[in-house]
Amino acid sequence: MLLAKIYIKPKSTVKDPQGNIIQSSLKDLGFLNIENVNMGKYLEIKLDTDNELTASEDIKKMCDQILTNPLIEDYSFVIEKI
Amino acid sequence: MLLAKIYIKPKSTVKDPQGNIIQSSLKDLGFLNIENVNMGKYLEIKLDTDNELTASEDIKKMCDQILTNPLIEDYSFVIEKI
């Protein structure tokens, strides 16, 4: 069994209104040394296989086809044996 | 400057309807060996400090106070020098 951990975040050239709201809320709470906040998505996908190579290819296809919007989001992932 | 990477996901005892929808969409696309999908949030917070100890305490406070709902979510984070 493999676990893919996928990190999706807005491209640096894209506005991130959620991140901005969180940043200003944190400043209001007294956290003053925050330079920037980016809000993205985190996915864990459990795969019933032990073949890391095909799993990696599958995860890449999933990200490109359905999980991310390549126009506005970047992603990365790691695959772990569980 | 430090970068905190925060991973938030639904507790395993909590229903994850977003994860379920993604799982069934991926199965419809032909990815048949998926055991489970969990959908969470991924935050990157850039901090204007080099003190990893206080940064770590601050990130913990932010998570507990505003970034997560401890009743239904678990979180973890790492802090990197940038």
mmCIF file of C-alpha atoms in Angstrom:
data_model
loop_
_atom_site.group_PDB
_atom_site.id
_atom_site.type_symbol
_atom_site.label_atom_id
_atom_site.label_comp_id
_atom_site.label_asym_id
_atom_site.label_seq_id
_atom_site.Cartn_x
_atom_site.Cartn_y
_atom_site.Cartn_z
ATOM 1 C CA MET A 1 0.000 0.000 0.000
ATOM 2 C CA LEU A 2 1.255 3.487 -0.873
ATOM 3 C CA LEU A 3 0.256 6.921 0.403
ATOM 4 C CA ALA A 4 0.562 9.928 -1.891
ATOM 5 C CA LYS A 5 0.724 13.312 -0.190
ATOM 6 C CA ILE A 6 -0.149 16.074 -2.643
ATOM 7 C CA TYR A 7 0.479 19.771 -2.000
ATOM 8 C CA ILE A 8 -1.365 22.267 -4.194
ATOM 9 C CA LYS A 9 -0.839 26.000 -3.947
ATOM 10 C CA PRO A 10 -1.697 29.085 -5.975
ATOM 11 C CA LYS A 11 0.989 30.143 -8.468
ATOM 12 C CA SER A 12 3.027 33.052 -7.177
ATOM 13 C CA THR A 13 1.684 35.238 -10.014
ATOM 14 C CA VAL A 14 -1.946 34.624 -8.985
ATOM 15 C CA LYS A 15 -3.809 36.591 -6.342
ATOM 16 C CA ASP A 16 -4.561 34.601 -3.184
ATOM 17 C CA PRO A 17 -7.494 36.309 -1.427
ATOM 18 C CA GLN A 18 -7.842 33.512 1.172
ATOM 19 C CA GLY A 19 -4.178 33.856 2.072
ATOM 20 C CA ASN A 20 -4.536 37.626 2.355
ATOM 21 C CA ILE A 21 -7.535 37.362 4.685
ATOM 22 C CA ILE A 22 -5.704 34.856 6.901
ATOM 23 C CA GLN A 23 -2.641 37.102 6.970
ATOM 24 C CA SER A 24 -4.654 40.141 8.099
ATOM 25 C CA SER A 25 -6.560 38.052 10.678
ATOM 26 C CA LEU A 26 -3.268 36.777 12.115
ATOM 27 C CA LYS A 27 -1.914 40.325 12.281
ATOM 28 C CA ASP A 28 -5.047 41.404 14.181
ATOM 29 C CA LEU A 29 -4.335 38.580 16.650
ATOM 30 C CA GLY A 30 -0.866 40.014 17.284
ATOM 31 C CA PHE A 31 1.312 37.919 14.968
ATOM 32 C CA LEU A 32 3.193 40.836 13.460
ATOM 33 C CA ASN A 33 6.177 39.218 11.728
ATOM 34 C CA ILE A 34 4.222 37.518 8.939
ATOM 35 C CA GLU A 35 5.530 38.365 5.486
ATOM 36 C CA ASN A 36 3.131 36.325 3.399
ATOM 37 C CA VAL A 37 0.434 33.625 3.610
ATOM 38 C CA ASN A 38 -0.490 31.202 0.823
ATOM 39 C CA MET A 39 -3.541 29.018 1.101
ATOM 40 C CA GLY A 40 -3.663 25.807 -0.860
ATOM 41 C CA LYS A 41 -4.978 22.270 -0.705
ATOM 42 C CA TYR A 42 -3.541 19.122 0.811
ATOM 43 C CA LEU A 43 -4.615 15.699 -0.387
ATOM 44 C CA GLU A 44 -3.751 12.238 0.877
ATOM 45 C CA ILE A 45 -4.516 9.422 -1.533
ATOM 46 C CA LYS A 46 -4.098 5.831 -0.415
ATOM 47 C CA LEU A 47 -3.268 3.491 -3.299
ATOM 48 C CA ASP A 48 -3.639 -0.284 -3.269
ATOM 49 C CA THR A 49 -0.322 -1.000 -5.019
ATOM 50 C CA ASP A 50 3.357 -1.303 -4.178
ATOM 51 C CA ASN A 51 4.644 -0.088 -7.547
ATOM 52 C CA GLU A 52 5.971 3.399 -6.809
ATOM 53 C CA LEU A 53 6.747 4.134 -10.460
ATOM 54 C CA THR A 54 3.240 3.574 -11.826
ATOM 55 C CA ALA A 55 1.764 5.178 -8.703
ATOM 56 C CA SER A 56 3.829 8.289 -9.373
ATOM 57 C CA GLU A 57 2.664 8.367 -13.018
ATOM 58 C CA ASP A 58 -0.960 7.902 -11.908
ATOM 59 C CA ILE A 59 -0.758 10.698 -9.328
ATOM 60 C CA LYS A 60 0.707 13.037 -11.947
ATOM 61 C CA LYS A 61 -2.186 12.215 -14.311
ATOM 62 C CA MET A 62 -4.748 12.744 -11.508
ATOM 63 C CA CYS A 63 -3.233 16.141 -10.698
ATOM 64 C CA ASP A 64 -3.172 17.240 -14.334
ATOM 65 C CA GLN A 65 -6.650 15.932 -15.174
ATOM 66 C CA ILE A 66 -8.795 16.705 -12.158
ATOM 67 C CA LEU A 67 -7.081 17.672 -8.918
ATOM 68 C CA THR A 68 -5.472 20.953 -9.922
ATOM 69 C CA ASN A 69 -6.067 23.860 -12.259
ATOM 70 C CA PRO A 70 -2.712 24.206 -14.046
ATOM 71 C CA LEU A 71 -3.488 27.795 -15.062
ATOM 72 C CA ILE A 72 -3.514 29.051 -11.504
ATOM 73 C CA GLU A 73 -2.062 26.284 -9.311
ATOM 74 C CA ASP A 74 1.263 24.520 -8.802
ATOM 75 C CA TYR A 75 1.522 21.104 -7.209
ATOM 76 C CA SER A 76 4.064 18.715 -5.840
ATOM 77 C CA PHE A 77 3.749 15.301 -4.232
ATOM 78 C CA VAL A 78 5.609 12.619 -2.369
ATOM 79 C CA ILE A 79 4.815 8.909 -2.237
ATOM 80 C CA GLU A 80 5.420 6.846 0.888
ATOM 81 C CA LYS A 81 5.148 3.135 1.643
ATOM 82 C CA ILE A 82 2.625 2.476 4.428
ATOM 83 C CA MET B 1 13.421 34.424 7.029
ATOM 84 C CA LEU B 2 11.528 31.199 7.795
ATOM 85 C CA LEU B 3 8.845 29.321 5.889
ATOM 86 C CA ALA B 4 6.258 27.292 7.775
ATOM 87 C CA LYS B 5 4.485 24.587 5.789
ATOM 88 C CA ILE B 6 1.264 23.574 7.516
ATOM 89 C CA TYR B 7 -0.724 20.452 6.642
ATOM 90 C CA ILE B 8 -4.316 20.279 7.881
ATOM 91 C CA LYS B 9 -6.544 17.260 7.341
ATOM 92 C CA PRO B 10 -9.845 15.957 8.627
ATOM 93 C CA LYS B 11 -9.561 13.638 11.642
ATOM 94 C CA SER B 12 -9.914 10.001 10.643
ATOM 95 C CA THR B 13 -13.132 9.764 12.692
ATOM 96 C CA VAL B 14 -14.764 12.613 10.756
ATOM 97 C CA LYS B 15 -16.604 12.222 7.454
ATOM 98 C CA ASP B 16 -14.774 13.755 4.490
ATOM 99 C CA PRO B 17 -17.375 14.389 1.756
ATOM 100 C CA GLN B 18 -14.900 16.284 -0.466
ATOM 101 C CA GLY B 19 -12.487 13.356 -0.298
ATOM 102 C CA ASN B 20 -15.290 10.922 -1.136
ATOM 103 C CA ILE B 21 -16.364 12.929 -4.192
ATOM 104 C CA ILE B 22 -12.779 13.136 -5.453
ATOM 105 C CA GLN B 23 -12.348 9.390 -4.906
ATOM 106 C CA SER B 24 -15.456 8.541 -6.931
ATOM 107 C CA SER B 25 -14.489 11.011 -9.692
ATOM 108 C CA LEU B 26 -11.040 9.441 -9.930
ATOM 109 C CA LYS B 27 -12.591 5.950 -10.127
ATOM 110 C CA ASP B 28 -14.843 7.181 -12.974
ATOM 111 C CA LEU B 29 -11.676 8.346 -14.780
ATOM 112 C CA GLY B 30 -10.245 4.825 -14.548
ATOM 113 C CA PHE B 31 -8.034 5.053 -11.454
ATOM 114 C CA LEU B 32 -9.297 1.880 -9.842
ATOM 115 C CA ASN B 33 -6.735 1.125 -7.138
ATOM 116 C CA ILE B 34 -7.611 4.041 -4.849
ATOM 117 C CA GLU B 35 -8.346 2.945 -1.286
ATOM 118 C CA ASN B 36 -9.093 6.335 0.246
ATOM 119 C CA VAL B 37 -8.877 10.081 -0.405
ATOM 120 C CA ASN B 38 -8.575 12.767 2.263
ATOM 121 C CA MET B 39 -8.960 16.418 1.374
ATOM 122 C CA GLY B 40 -7.347 19.007 3.600
ATOM 123 C CA LYS B 41 -5.673 22.385 3.510
ATOM 124 C CA TYR B 42 -2.077 23.392 2.872
ATOM 125 C CA LEU B 43 -0.724 26.702 4.132
ATOM 126 C CA GLU B 44 2.629 28.342 3.607
ATOM 127 C CA ILE B 45 3.411 31.168 6.030
ATOM 128 C CA LYS B 46 6.544 33.256 5.527
ATOM 129 C CA LEU B 47 7.888 34.651 8.796
ATOM 130 C CA ASP B 48 10.296 37.558 9.127
ATOM 131 C CA THR B 49 12.450 35.949 11.843
ATOM 132 C CA ASP B 50 15.298 33.466 12.151
ATOM 133 C CA ASN B 51 14.312 32.122 15.570
ATOM 134 C CA GLU B 52 12.934 28.660 14.822
ATOM 135 C CA LEU B 53 11.869 28.034 18.418
ATOM 136 C CA THR B 54 9.583 31.071 18.779
ATOM 137 C CA ALA B 55 8.408 30.609 15.170
ATOM 138 C CA SER B 56 7.373 27.058 16.027
ATOM 139 C CA GLU B 57 5.491 28.262 19.129
ATOM 140 C CA ASP B 58 3.780 30.996 17.087
ATOM 141 C CA ILE B 59 2.694 28.580 14.338
ATOM 142 C CA LYS B 60 1.262 26.234 16.979
ATOM 143 C CA LYS B 61 -0.725 29.136 18.475
ATOM 144 C CA MET B 62 -1.964 30.218 15.030
ATOM 145 C CA CYS B 63 -3.120 26.681 14.262
ATOM 146 C CA ASP B 64 -4.899 26.310 17.599
ATOM 147 C CA GLN B 65 -6.491 29.774 17.551
ATOM 148 C CA ILE B 66 -7.566 30.355 13.975
ATOM 149 C CA LEU B 67 -6.183 28.090 11.269
ATOM 150 C CA THR B 68 -7.734 24.790 12.292
ATOM 151 C CA ASN B 69 -10.843 23.455 13.975
ATOM 152 C CA PRO B 70 -9.412 21.068 16.608
ATOM 153 C CA LEU B 71 -12.735 19.228 16.908
ATOM 154 C CA ILE B 72 -12.607 17.931 13.360
ATOM 155 C CA GLU B 73 -9.087 18.574 12.048
ATOM 156 C CA ASP B 74 -5.526 17.420 12.741
ATOM 157 C CA TYR B 75 -2.505 19.430 11.711
ATOM 158 C CA SER B 76 1.231 19.153 11.446
ATOM 159 C CA PHE B 77 3.882 21.557 10.246
ATOM 160 C CA VAL B 78 7.528 21.913 9.353
ATOM 161 C CA ILE B 79 9.628 25.056 9.454
ATOM 162 C CA GLU B 80 12.394 25.687 6.922
ATOM 163 C CA LYS B 81 15.027 28.393 6.577
ATOM 164 C CA ILE B 82 14.657 30.309 3.304
#
